[in-house]
Amino acid sequence: MSNTMEKRLQKELMKLVSEPPAGVTFDSESADSKLTLWKVKVVGAKDTLYDGESFILQFKFTPKYPFESPQVIFIGPNIPVHPHIYSNGHICLSILTDDWSPALSVQAVCLSIVSMLSSCKKKVRPPDNVVYVSTCSKNPKKTNWYYHDDSQS
Amino acid sequence: MDASTEAENLDQKIMDQMELIRKEIEESVPLLSHKEDIASLAKEYPPDDAIYQGKIRSLYSSYRWIRRTRRDGNCFYRAFGISLMEMLKQNPDEYHRVYKVIEESKDRLIELGYQAFIIEDFHQTVLTLLKNVRKDDCTNDELVEWFNDRDLSNYFVVYFRLLTSAHLKTNAEFFENFIDGYQSVKDFCSYEVEPIGKESDHIHAIALTGFLNTAIEIVYLNHTDDDLSKHRFPEHSAPQFTLLYRPGHYDVLYK
């Protein structure tokens, strides 16, 4: 299984380096040697609420990837203030759990997150941010997410 | 604060419980069983349940064997997959036709916007399976074994889910009318077809048989007070194989 994962991640890595989606930069050096942990830089698009800001997305892959979704969170000092992003970096986005498909990719996840930021109309935290952040597991995939309609794009 | 901690613990408990159930099923039921006598179905229902026992008796007149699939949300694709391969093994003309459809399907998926470097592994795995099917020494047992290899089997499921999506998207204008609760056929595919483990319905069967131009029959066994109902996809076709549907689950039936 891990062979499957490595082969697939190797391809995705090359693709993300050579053809990153707009607003995304990836330095392959930031991935660990087994390719199970990646850090991807995301820059807020022009004329959006996040214009000029930059963020770091962390991808963690299990040996079951791509049949199991990657664990994706924002890390570092700047976590986007967004109605679906908690202040601990957890993201409420259904393709990261229930609606993940092996036909998606790191690229596709980055695109979804960039578009989620770009379409934001008001910079606020989720209404349950304080409670969630103080009680949740470190792994967002251990949360039984309830997805709001507008989180699907 | 207390209430929320409890809520969180409950969340975690539910997730852990679900994981445990999933593991138990995984350890006790193969992805695909060997053929079993159809009579084994009767034992699953109370002997005094006249509706189920009656319907099962009427199954006996047409079918002798059942092949069970694991209840993991992918049963439709695995039931369809093994039946398709068994049929193709017997039928060289159909084999060549379906092989060509699958071979060319990658380009259709790319035209629809799927990333070539992502889908090629899935495509290649299905083509390798098809090449094996054609070998003289390929036995049905080997095919069942193939579908019980979790990795290979999941590659197949992923690719056939994409083929289902492809047919829905190509004929979006028609299918738009049948996707309650979704804005577009594309959304429906992203949330109800492509993720592994999402259950299949009528619309998935119509789409997959439509893409491959195959004909199947699905026999419905449920607790309603009428005769056993049979549906053909497409309608009025001569079915190439038969699946058994019980609410939320598909198995394979054999004459």
mmCIF file of C-alpha atoms in Angstrom:
data_model
loop_
_atom_site.group_PDB
_atom_site.id
_atom_site.type_symbol
_atom_site.label_atom_id
_atom_site.label_comp_id
_atom_site.label_asym_id
_atom_site.label_seq_id
_atom_site.Cartn_x
_atom_site.Cartn_y
_atom_site.Cartn_z
ATOM 1 C CA MET A 1 0.000 0.000 0.000
ATOM 2 C CA SER A 2 2.679 2.502 0.944
ATOM 3 C CA ASN A 3 4.212 1.813 -2.434
ATOM 4 C CA THR A 4 1.010 3.054 -4.032
ATOM 5 C CA MET A 5 1.115 6.101 -1.829
ATOM 6 C CA GLU A 6 4.727 6.972 -2.612
ATOM 7 C CA LYS A 7 4.311 6.561 -6.349
ATOM 8 C CA ARG A 8 1.252 8.728 -6.355
ATOM 9 C CA LEU A 9 2.744 11.403 -4.075
ATOM 10 C CA GLN A 10 5.893 11.547 -6.167
ATOM 11 C CA LYS A 11 3.781 12.379 -9.226
ATOM 12 C CA GLU A 12 1.716 14.919 -7.337
ATOM 13 C CA LEU A 13 4.822 16.566 -5.976
ATOM 14 C CA MET A 14 6.342 17.061 -9.417
ATOM 15 C CA LYS A 15 3.067 18.404 -10.736
ATOM 16 C CA LEU A 16 2.611 20.853 -7.876
ATOM 17 C CA VAL A 17 6.138 22.163 -8.343
ATOM 18 C CA SER A 18 5.839 22.510 -12.123
ATOM 19 C CA GLU A 19 2.220 23.661 -12.384
ATOM 20 C CA PRO A 20 1.087 25.198 -9.101
ATOM 21 C CA PRO A 21 -2.432 26.688 -9.085
ATOM 22 C CA ALA A 22 -2.576 30.501 -9.004
ATOM 23 C CA GLY A 23 -1.708 31.792 -5.538
ATOM 24 C CA VAL A 24 0.038 28.575 -4.502
ATOM 25 C CA THR A 25 3.763 28.016 -4.167
ATOM 26 C CA PHE A 26 5.403 24.821 -3.118
ATOM 27 C CA ASP A 27 9.008 24.163 -2.355
ATOM 28 C CA SER A 28 9.564 20.413 -2.630
ATOM 29 C CA GLU A 29 12.335 20.768 -0.017
ATOM 30 C CA SER A 30 9.597 21.444 2.532
ATOM 31 C CA ALA A 31 8.322 17.869 2.186
ATOM 32 C CA ASP A 32 9.879 15.270 4.462
ATOM 33 C CA SER A 33 11.904 12.434 2.920
ATOM 34 C CA LYS A 34 9.004 9.985 2.998
ATOM 35 C CA LEU A 35 6.715 12.603 1.412
ATOM 36 C CA THR A 36 4.173 12.225 4.215
ATOM 37 C CA LEU A 37 4.292 15.856 5.351
ATOM 38 C CA TRP A 38 4.135 18.841 2.997
ATOM 39 C CA LYS A 39 3.973 22.561 3.576
ATOM 40 C CA VAL A 40 2.331 24.637 0.875
ATOM 41 C CA LYS A 41 2.309 28.427 0.742
ATOM 42 C CA VAL A 42 -0.959 30.121 -0.184
ATOM 43 C CA VAL A 43 -1.186 33.820 -1.035
ATOM 44 C CA GLY A 44 -4.471 35.720 -0.878
ATOM 45 C CA ALA A 45 -5.644 36.666 -4.390
ATOM 46 C CA LYS A 46 -5.752 40.278 -5.579
ATOM 47 C CA ASP A 47 -8.991 42.170 -4.921
ATOM 48 C CA THR A 48 -10.119 39.684 -2.275
ATOM 49 C CA LEU A 49 -10.274 40.136 1.496
ATOM 50 C CA TYR A 50 -6.948 38.304 1.809
ATOM 51 C CA ASP A 51 -5.037 40.356 -0.776
ATOM 52 C CA GLY A 52 -1.391 40.500 0.261
ATOM 53 C CA GLU A 53 -1.659 37.976 3.114
ATOM 54 C CA SER A 54 0.198 34.696 3.025
ATOM 55 C CA PHE A 55 -0.593 31.451 4.775
ATOM 56 C CA ILE A 56 0.926 27.999 5.224
ATOM 57 C CA LEU A 57 -1.119 24.863 4.581
ATOM 58 C CA GLN A 58 0.121 21.598 6.012
ATOM 59 C CA PHE A 59 -0.711 18.295 4.288
ATOM 60 C CA LYS A 60 -0.279 15.002 6.149
ATOM 61 C CA PHE A 61 -0.674 11.709 4.282
ATOM 62 C CA THR A 62 -1.296 8.243 5.722
ATOM 63 C CA PRO A 63 -0.177 5.035 3.953
ATOM 64 C CA LYS A 64 -3.777 4.677 2.761
ATOM 65 C CA TYR A 65 -3.546 7.764 0.568
ATOM 66 C CA PRO A 66 -5.119 8.341 -1.989
ATOM 67 C CA PHE A 67 -7.951 6.127 -0.744
ATOM 68 C CA GLU A 68 -7.989 8.123 2.475
ATOM 69 C CA SER A 69 -8.043 11.920 2.393
ATOM 70 C CA PRO A 70 -4.997 13.915 3.440
ATOM 71 C CA GLN A 71 -5.160 15.741 6.774
ATOM 72 C CA VAL A 72 -5.015 19.423 5.846
ATOM 73 C CA ILE A 73 -4.694 22.357 8.267
ATOM 74 C CA PHE A 74 -3.369 25.899 8.284
ATOM 75 C CA ILE A 75 -0.273 26.286 10.467
ATOM 76 C CA GLY A 76 2.004 29.117 11.534
ATOM 77 C CA PRO A 77 1.362 32.584 12.919
ATOM 78 C CA ASN A 78 -1.198 33.657 10.319
ATOM 79 C CA ILE A 79 -4.395 31.592 10.168
ATOM 80 C CA PRO A 80 -6.938 33.089 7.737
ATOM 81 C CA VAL A 81 -9.909 34.681 9.486
ATOM 82 C CA HIS A 82 -12.749 32.963 7.640
ATOM 83 C CA PRO A 83 -16.206 31.614 8.579
ATOM 84 C CA HIS A 84 -15.057 28.034 7.860
ATOM 85 C CA ILE A 85 -11.543 28.198 9.285
ATOM 86 C CA TYR A 86 -10.991 27.791 13.012
ATOM 87 C CA SER A 87 -8.293 29.762 14.800
ATOM 88 C CA ASN A 88 -6.336 26.521 15.392
ATOM 89 C CA GLY A 89 -6.074 26.051 11.623
ATOM 90 C CA HIS A 90 -8.766 23.391 11.203
ATOM 91 C CA ILE A 91 -10.789 23.806 8.006
ATOM 92 C CA CYS A 92 -14.444 22.884 7.588
ATOM 93 C CA LEU A 93 -14.410 21.612 4.004
ATOM 94 C CA SER A 94 -16.239 18.435 3.053
ATOM 95 C CA ILE A 95 -13.722 17.201 0.452
ATOM 96 C CA LEU A 96 -11.240 16.815 3.302
ATOM 97 C CA THR A 97 -13.353 14.072 4.889
ATOM 98 C CA ASP A 98 -16.713 12.693 3.694
ATOM 99 C CA ASP A 99 -16.487 13.886 0.122
ATOM 100 C CA TRP A 100 -12.843 13.098 -0.563
ATOM 101 C CA SER A 101 -12.263 11.157 -3.779
ATOM 102 C CA PRO A 102 -9.005 9.500 -4.881
ATOM 103 C CA ALA A 103 -9.474 11.355 -8.173
ATOM 104 C CA LEU A 104 -8.825 14.606 -6.297
ATOM 105 C CA SER A 105 -5.267 15.710 -5.570
ATOM 106 C CA VAL A 106 -3.158 18.123 -3.545
ATOM 107 C CA GLN A 107 -3.614 20.541 -6.432
ATOM 108 C CA ALA A 108 -7.389 20.163 -6.326
ATOM 109 C CA VAL A 109 -7.467 20.683 -2.540
ATOM 110 C CA CYS A 110 -5.324 23.830 -2.878
ATOM 111 C CA LEU A 111 -7.649 25.142 -5.570
ATOM 112 C CA SER A 112 -10.708 24.551 -3.369
ATOM 113 C CA ILE A 113 -9.105 26.333 -0.444
ATOM 114 C CA VAL A 114 -7.975 29.278 -2.580
ATOM 115 C CA SER A 115 -11.482 29.616 -4.002
ATOM 116 C CA MET A 116 -12.962 29.317 -0.511
ATOM 117 C CA LEU A 117 -10.797 32.279 0.549
ATOM 118 C CA SER A 118 -11.483 34.279 -2.589
ATOM 119 C CA SER A 119 -15.248 33.997 -2.299
ATOM 120 C CA CYS A 120 -15.282 35.117 1.342
ATOM 121 C CA LYS A 121 -17.412 38.200 1.995
ATOM 122 C CA LYS A 122 -16.686 38.835 5.649
ATOM 123 C CA LYS A 123 -13.624 38.037 7.709
ATOM 124 C CA VAL A 124 -15.038 36.343 10.785
ATOM 125 C CA ARG A 125 -14.296 33.157 12.683
ATOM 126 C CA PRO A 126 -16.867 30.342 12.752
ATOM 127 C CA PRO A 127 -19.544 31.083 15.383
ATOM 128 C CA ASP A 128 -18.458 28.082 17.501
ATOM 129 C CA ASN A 129 -14.743 28.852 17.247
ATOM 130 C CA VAL A 130 -13.986 29.273 20.960
ATOM 131 C CA VAL A 131 -15.746 26.085 22.015
ATOM 132 C CA TYR A 132 -14.409 24.049 19.113
ATOM 133 C CA VAL A 133 -10.794 25.087 19.503
ATOM 134 C CA SER A 134 -10.778 24.416 23.245
ATOM 135 C CA THR A 135 -12.221 20.915 22.926
ATOM 136 C CA CYS A 136 -11.370 19.392 19.522
ATOM 137 C CA SER A 137 -8.870 16.657 18.778
ATOM 138 C CA LYS A 138 -5.576 17.678 17.219
ATOM 139 C CA ASN A 139 -6.592 15.771 14.121
ATOM 140 C CA PRO A 140 -9.467 17.529 12.314
ATOM 141 C CA LYS A 141 -10.442 14.195 10.786
ATOM 142 C CA LYS A 142 -11.520 13.114 14.269
ATOM 143 C CA THR A 143 -14.220 15.771 14.181
ATOM 144 C CA ASN A 144 -17.678 14.710 13.129
ATOM 145 C CA TRP A 145 -18.100 17.750 10.850
ATOM 146 C CA TYR A 146 -21.427 19.194 10.017
ATOM 147 C CA TYR A 147 -21.079 20.833 6.619
ATOM 148 C CA HIS A 148 -23.016 23.959 5.804
ATOM 149 C CA ASP A 149 -24.346 24.297 2.292
ATOM 150 C CA ASP A 150 -22.094 27.183 1.456
ATOM 151 C CA SER A 151 -19.023 25.127 2.242
ATOM 152 C CA GLN A 152 -19.705 23.137 -0.918
ATOM 153 C CA SER A 153 -18.528 24.855 -4.031
ATOM 154 C CA MET B 1 -18.141 24.544 29.100
ATOM 155 C CA ASP B 2 -19.154 21.222 30.653
ATOM 156 C CA ALA B 3 -21.844 20.718 28.087
ATOM 157 C CA SER B 4 -19.462 21.358 25.213
ATOM 158 C CA THR B 5 -16.812 19.007 26.575
ATOM 159 C CA GLU B 6 -19.468 16.329 26.731
ATOM 160 C CA ALA B 7 -20.502 17.134 23.186
ATOM 161 C CA GLU B 8 -16.910 16.819 22.040
ATOM 162 C CA ASN B 9 -16.385 13.551 23.873
ATOM 163 C CA LEU B 10 -19.528 12.272 22.207
ATOM 164 C CA ASP B 11 -18.173 13.315 18.815
ATOM 165 C CA GLN B 12 -14.985 11.407 19.404
ATOM 166 C CA LYS B 13 -16.905 8.435 20.795
ATOM 167 C CA ILE B 14 -19.141 8.278 17.727
ATOM 168 C CA MET B 15 -16.133 8.420 15.400
ATOM 169 C CA ASP B 16 -14.302 5.724 17.342
ATOM 170 C CA GLN B 17 -17.414 3.548 17.420
ATOM 171 C CA MET B 18 -17.881 3.906 13.653
ATOM 172 C CA GLU B 19 -14.244 2.984 13.106
ATOM 173 C CA LEU B 20 -14.689 -0.099 15.276
ATOM 174 C CA ILE B 21 -17.776 -1.224 13.355
ATOM 175 C CA ARG B 22 -15.954 -0.695 10.073
ATOM 176 C CA LYS B 23 -13.037 -2.811 11.282
ATOM 177 C CA GLU B 24 -15.315 -5.587 12.513
ATOM 178 C CA ILE B 25 -17.054 -5.790 9.147
ATOM 179 C CA GLU B 26 -13.684 -5.753 7.394
ATOM 180 C CA GLU B 27 -12.427 -8.682 9.410
ATOM 181 C CA SER B 28 -15.558 -10.812 9.150
ATOM 182 C CA VAL B 29 -16.769 -10.378 5.548
ATOM 183 C CA PRO B 30 -14.659 -10.584 2.367
ATOM 184 C CA LEU B 31 -15.095 -7.884 -0.280
ATOM 185 C CA LEU B 32 -16.591 -10.607 -2.478
ATOM 186 C CA SER B 33 -17.678 -14.072 -1.323
ATOM 187 C CA HIS B 34 -17.561 -17.293 -3.300
ATOM 188 C CA LYS B 35 -20.845 -18.424 -4.815
ATOM 189 C CA GLU B 36 -23.265 -19.642 -2.168
ATOM 190 C CA ASP B 37 -26.475 -21.580 -2.524
ATOM 191 C CA ILE B 38 -29.336 -19.117 -2.907
ATOM 192 C CA ALA B 39 -31.090 -20.954 -0.060
ATOM 193 C CA SER B 40 -28.675 -19.261 2.334
ATOM 194 C CA LEU B 41 -30.666 -16.060 1.852
ATOM 195 C CA ALA B 42 -33.694 -17.485 3.627
ATOM 196 C CA LYS B 43 -31.703 -17.897 6.835
ATOM 197 C CA GLU B 44 -31.176 -14.153 7.033
ATOM 198 C CA TYR B 45 -34.865 -13.487 7.691
ATOM 199 C CA PRO B 46 -37.224 -14.762 10.383
ATOM 200 C CA PRO B 47 -38.835 -18.045 9.239
ATOM 201 C CA ASP B 48 -42.280 -16.616 9.949
ATOM 202 C CA ASP B 49 -41.757 -13.490 7.850
ATOM 203 C CA ALA B 50 -44.153 -14.425 5.083
ATOM 204 C CA ILE B 51 -43.217 -11.536 2.792
ATOM 205 C CA TYR B 52 -39.456 -12.153 2.733
ATOM 206 C CA GLN B 53 -39.720 -15.942 2.764
ATOM 207 C CA GLY B 54 -42.274 -15.826 -0.060
ATOM 208 C CA LYS B 55 -40.145 -13.557 -2.194
ATOM 209 C CA ILE B 56 -37.031 -15.635 -1.584
ATOM 210 C CA ARG B 57 -38.884 -18.789 -2.633
ATOM 211 C CA SER B 58 -39.811 -17.115 -5.883
ATOM 212 C CA LEU B 59 -36.123 -16.253 -6.391
ATOM 213 C CA TYR B 60 -35.326 -19.999 -6.290
ATOM 214 C CA SER B 61 -37.232 -20.573 -9.505
ATOM 215 C CA SER B 62 -34.843 -18.362 -11.466
ATOM 216 C CA TYR B 63 -31.551 -18.254 -9.554
ATOM 217 C CA ARG B 64 -29.377 -20.894 -7.929
ATOM 218 C CA TRP B 65 -26.433 -18.942 -6.554
ATOM 219 C CA ILE B 66 -25.666 -15.738 -4.771
ATOM 220 C CA ARG B 67 -22.302 -13.989 -4.451
ATOM 221 C CA ARG B 68 -22.198 -11.631 -1.506
ATOM 222 C CA THR B 69 -20.350 -8.352 -1.274
ATOM 223 C CA ARG B 70 -19.121 -6.432 1.755
ATOM 224 C CA ARG B 71 -21.375 -3.631 2.957
ATOM 225 C CA ASP B 72 -18.866 -0.830 2.558
ATOM 226 C CA GLY B 73 -20.751 1.489 0.245
ATOM 227 C CA ASN B 74 -18.901 0.150 -2.805
ATOM 228 C CA CYS B 75 -20.929 -3.044 -3.163
ATOM 229 C CA PHE B 76 -22.600 -1.948 -6.390
ATOM 230 C CA TYR B 77 -19.272 -1.483 -8.165
ATOM 231 C CA ARG B 78 -17.751 -4.728 -6.919
ATOM 232 C CA ALA B 79 -20.918 -6.716 -7.697
ATOM 233 C CA PHE B 80 -21.055 -5.085 -11.131
ATOM 234 C CA GLY B 81 -17.312 -5.580 -11.656
ATOM 235 C CA ILE B 82 -17.097 -9.304 -10.974
ATOM 236 C CA SER B 83 -20.272 -9.962 -13.014
ATOM 237 C CA LEU B 84 -18.958 -7.928 -15.923
ATOM 238 C CA MET B 85 -15.613 -9.765 -15.922
ATOM 239 C CA GLU B 86 -17.265 -13.198 -15.685
ATOM 240 C CA MET B 87 -19.527 -12.292 -18.578
ATOM 241 C CA LEU B 88 -16.666 -10.929 -20.706
ATOM 242 C CA LYS B 89 -14.680 -14.104 -20.139
ATOM 243 C CA GLN B 90 -17.477 -16.048 -21.859
ATOM 244 C CA ASN B 91 -18.147 -13.606 -24.632
ATOM 245 C CA PRO B 92 -15.241 -12.610 -26.928
ATOM 246 C CA ASP B 93 -17.247 -10.101 -28.997
ATOM 247 C CA GLU B 94 -18.402 -8.239 -25.939
ATOM 248 C CA TYR B 95 -14.901 -8.485 -24.544
ATOM 249 C CA HIS B 96 -13.392 -6.656 -27.506
ATOM 250 C CA ARG B 97 -16.117 -4.044 -27.524
ATOM 251 C CA VAL B 98 -15.886 -3.298 -23.778
ATOM 252 C CA TYR B 99 -12.086 -3.347 -23.854
ATOM 253 C CA LYS B 100 -12.144 -0.620 -26.477
ATOM 254 C CA VAL B 101 -14.667 1.462 -24.517
ATOM 255 C CA ILE B 102 -12.482 1.257 -21.406
ATOM 256 C CA GLU B 103 -9.273 1.848 -23.302
ATOM 257 C CA GLU B 104 -10.675 5.031 -24.823
ATOM 258 C CA SER B 105 -12.401 6.146 -21.625
ATOM 259 C CA LYS B 106 -9.281 7.819 -20.273
ATOM 260 C CA ASP B 107 -9.374 10.423 -23.028
ATOM 261 C CA ARG B 108 -13.033 11.083 -22.362
ATOM 262 C CA LEU B 109 -12.318 11.639 -18.692
ATOM 263 C CA ILE B 110 -9.501 14.030 -19.545
ATOM 264 C CA GLU B 111 -11.846 15.938 -21.870
ATOM 265 C CA LEU B 112 -14.223 16.234 -18.915
ATOM 266 C CA GLY B 113 -11.483 17.873 -16.845
ATOM 267 C CA TYR B 114 -9.982 15.002 -14.842
ATOM 268 C CA GLN B 115 -6.217 15.203 -14.406
ATOM 269 C CA ALA B 116 -4.415 12.703 -16.632
ATOM 270 C CA PHE B 117 -1.617 12.003 -14.162
ATOM 271 C CA ILE B 118 -4.163 11.182 -11.453
ATOM 272 C CA ILE B 119 -6.481 8.904 -13.433
ATOM 273 C CA GLU B 120 -3.856 6.975 -15.395
ATOM 274 C CA ASP B 121 -3.025 4.573 -12.541
ATOM 275 C CA PHE B 122 -6.683 3.654 -12.102
ATOM 276 C CA HIS B 123 -7.163 3.279 -15.853
ATOM 277 C CA GLN B 124 -4.070 1.095 -16.165
ATOM 278 C CA THR B 125 -5.167 -1.205 -13.333
ATOM 279 C CA VAL B 126 -8.540 -1.836 -14.977
ATOM 280 C CA LEU B 127 -6.898 -2.519 -18.356
ATOM 281 C CA THR B 128 -4.522 -5.000 -16.701
ATOM 282 C CA LEU B 129 -7.497 -6.772 -15.152
ATOM 283 C CA LEU B 130 -9.187 -6.944 -18.560
ATOM 284 C CA LYS B 131 -6.036 -8.390 -20.151
ATOM 285 C CA ASN B 132 -5.972 -11.086 -17.469
ATOM 286 C CA VAL B 133 -9.607 -11.926 -18.121
ATOM 287 C CA ARG B 134 -8.753 -12.821 -21.705
ATOM 288 C CA LYS B 135 -6.043 -15.305 -20.758
ATOM 289 C CA ASP B 136 -7.164 -18.911 -21.222
ATOM 290 C CA ASP B 137 -5.984 -19.970 -17.811
ATOM 291 C CA CYS B 138 -7.782 -17.205 -15.949
ATOM 292 C CA THR B 139 -10.300 -18.818 -13.604
ATOM 293 C CA ASN B 140 -13.328 -17.322 -11.894
ATOM 294 C CA ASP B 141 -11.614 -17.990 -8.582
ATOM 295 C CA GLU B 142 -8.720 -15.818 -9.693
ATOM 296 C CA LEU B 143 -11.110 -13.035 -10.579
ATOM 297 C CA VAL B 144 -12.729 -13.264 -7.152
ATOM 298 C CA GLU B 145 -9.290 -13.214 -5.582
ATOM 299 C CA TRP B 146 -8.438 -10.102 -7.608
ATOM 300 C CA PHE B 147 -11.525 -8.319 -6.343
ATOM 301 C CA ASN B 148 -10.655 -9.341 -2.790
ATOM 302 C CA ASP B 149 -7.273 -7.642 -3.002
ATOM 303 C CA ARG B 150 -8.134 -4.376 -1.323
ATOM 304 C CA ASP B 151 -5.767 -2.215 -3.349
ATOM 305 C CA LEU B 152 -6.618 -3.596 -6.781
ATOM 306 C CA SER B 153 -10.296 -3.712 -5.937
ATOM 307 C CA ASN B 154 -10.293 -0.093 -4.784
ATOM 308 C CA TYR B 155 -8.537 1.013 -7.969
ATOM 309 C CA PHE B 156 -11.333 -0.652 -9.903
ATOM 310 C CA VAL B 157 -14.021 0.982 -7.764
ATOM 311 C CA VAL B 158 -12.481 4.429 -8.200
ATOM 312 C CA TYR B 159 -12.267 4.069 -11.968
ATOM 313 C CA PHE B 160 -15.797 2.750 -12.383
ATOM 314 C CA ARG B 161 -17.082 5.579 -10.217
ATOM 315 C CA LEU B 162 -15.385 7.961 -12.640
ATOM 316 C CA LEU B 163 -16.996 6.222 -15.620
ATOM 317 C CA THR B 164 -20.370 6.623 -13.901
ATOM 318 C CA SER B 165 -19.643 10.319 -13.403
ATOM 319 C CA ALA B 166 -18.517 10.659 -17.005
ATOM 320 C CA HIS B 167 -21.841 9.404 -18.326
ATOM 321 C CA LEU B 168 -23.804 11.653 -15.960
ATOM 322 C CA LYS B 169 -21.752 14.714 -16.937
ATOM 323 C CA THR B 170 -21.867 13.974 -20.655
ATOM 324 C CA ASN B 171 -25.666 13.719 -20.438
ATOM 325 C CA ALA B 172 -26.108 16.404 -17.796
ATOM 326 C CA GLU B 173 -29.155 17.951 -19.413
ATOM 327 C CA PHE B 174 -31.081 14.719 -19.025
ATOM 328 C CA PHE B 175 -29.846 13.771 -15.551
ATOM 329 C CA GLU B 176 -30.389 17.281 -14.125
ATOM 330 C CA ASN B 177 -33.991 16.248 -13.522
ATOM 331 C CA PHE B 178 -33.022 13.423 -11.179
ATOM 332 C CA ILE B 179 -30.533 14.945 -8.765
ATOM 333 C CA ASP B 180 -32.660 16.211 -5.903
ATOM 334 C CA GLY B 181 -30.843 18.514 -3.558
ATOM 335 C CA TYR B 182 -27.916 19.330 -5.818
ATOM 336 C CA GLN B 183 -27.287 22.468 -7.856
ATOM 337 C CA SER B 184 -25.713 20.658 -10.771
ATOM 338 C CA VAL B 185 -24.849 17.233 -12.120
ATOM 339 C CA LYS B 186 -21.210 18.117 -11.498
ATOM 340 C CA ASP B 187 -21.919 18.653 -7.789
ATOM 341 C CA PHE B 188 -23.904 15.437 -7.635
ATOM 342 C CA CYS B 189 -20.923 13.564 -9.089
ATOM 343 C CA SER B 190 -18.482 15.192 -6.649
ATOM 344 C CA TYR B 191 -20.573 14.352 -3.599
ATOM 345 C CA GLU B 192 -22.598 11.242 -4.483
ATOM 346 C CA VAL B 193 -20.607 9.324 -7.096
ATOM 347 C CA GLU B 194 -16.853 9.867 -6.882
ATOM 348 C CA PRO B 195 -16.065 9.607 -3.147
ATOM 349 C CA ILE B 196 -15.259 6.027 -2.188
ATOM 350 C CA GLY B 197 -17.982 4.473 -0.052
ATOM 351 C CA LYS B 198 -20.902 6.557 -1.325
ATOM 352 C CA GLU B 199 -23.842 4.256 -1.949
ATOM 353 C CA SER B 200 -25.323 3.749 -5.377
ATOM 354 C CA ASP B 201 -28.874 4.133 -6.538
ATOM 355 C CA HIS B 202 -30.917 3.760 -9.719
ATOM 356 C CA ILE B 203 -29.221 6.746 -11.301
ATOM 357 C CA HIS B 204 -25.741 5.226 -10.834
ATOM 358 C CA ALA B 205 -26.858 1.975 -12.464
ATOM 359 C CA ILE B 206 -28.375 3.850 -15.407
ATOM 360 C CA ALA B 207 -25.202 5.869 -15.857
ATOM 361 C CA LEU B 208 -22.677 3.031 -15.614
ATOM 362 C CA THR B 209 -24.602 0.706 -17.924
ATOM 363 C CA GLY B 210 -25.065 3.684 -20.235
ATOM 364 C CA PHE B 211 -21.361 4.413 -20.375
ATOM 365 C CA LEU B 212 -20.384 0.799 -21.087
ATOM 366 C CA ASN B 213 -23.455 0.066 -23.179
ATOM 367 C CA THR B 214 -24.102 -3.076 -21.137
ATOM 368 C CA ALA B 215 -27.478 -4.437 -20.073
ATOM 369 C CA ILE B 216 -28.170 -5.605 -16.536
ATOM 370 C CA GLU B 217 -31.099 -6.662 -14.427
ATOM 371 C CA ILE B 218 -31.563 -5.726 -10.795
ATOM 372 C CA VAL B 219 -33.932 -7.810 -8.696
ATOM 373 C CA TYR B 220 -35.393 -5.883 -5.760
ATOM 374 C CA LEU B 221 -35.922 -7.768 -2.527
ATOM 375 C CA ASN B 222 -37.630 -5.547 0.026
ATOM 376 C CA HIS B 223 -40.351 -5.717 2.617
ATOM 377 C CA THR B 224 -43.246 -4.557 0.485
ATOM 378 C CA ASP B 225 -46.453 -6.402 -0.060
ATOM 379 C CA ASP B 226 -46.089 -7.109 -3.766
ATOM 380 C CA ASP B 227 -44.267 -9.450 -6.103
ATOM 381 C CA LEU B 228 -40.526 -9.514 -6.472
ATOM 382 C CA SER B 229 -39.750 -6.604 -8.781
ATOM 383 C CA LYS B 230 -37.163 -6.681 -11.529
ATOM 384 C CA HIS B 231 -35.705 -3.681 -13.289
ATOM 385 C CA ARG B 232 -33.700 -3.753 -16.455
ATOM 386 C CA PHE B 233 -31.086 -1.158 -17.335
ATOM 387 C CA PRO B 234 -31.658 -0.075 -20.024
ATOM 388 C CA GLU B 235 -35.365 -0.923 -20.043
ATOM 389 C CA HIS B 236 -36.496 -3.779 -22.310
ATOM 390 C CA SER B 237 -32.927 -4.975 -22.844
ATOM 391 C CA ALA B 238 -31.718 -8.576 -22.593
ATOM 392 C CA PRO B 239 -29.669 -8.557 -19.376
ATOM 393 C CA GLN B 240 -26.083 -9.799 -19.466
ATOM 394 C CA PHE B 241 -25.998 -10.350 -15.713
ATOM 395 C CA THR B 242 -28.160 -9.889 -12.635
ATOM 396 C CA LEU B 243 -27.675 -8.123 -9.326
ATOM 397 C CA LEU B 244 -29.764 -8.503 -6.197
ATOM 398 C CA TYR B 245 -30.752 -5.272 -4.467
ATOM 399 C CA ARG B 246 -31.832 -5.080 -0.884
ATOM 400 C CA PRO B 247 -32.306 -1.574 0.562
ATOM 401 C CA GLY B 248 -28.810 -0.113 0.729
ATOM 402 C CA HIS B 249 -27.015 -3.174 -0.645
ATOM 403 C CA TYR B 250 -26.150 -5.100 -3.825
ATOM 404 C CA ASP B 251 -25.102 -8.748 -4.279
ATOM 405 C CA VAL B 252 -24.774 -10.907 -7.410
ATOM 406 C CA LEU B 253 -27.306 -13.505 -8.570
ATOM 407 C CA TYR B 254 -26.557 -16.468 -10.855
ATOM 408 C CA LYS B 255 -28.848 -18.869 -12.709
#
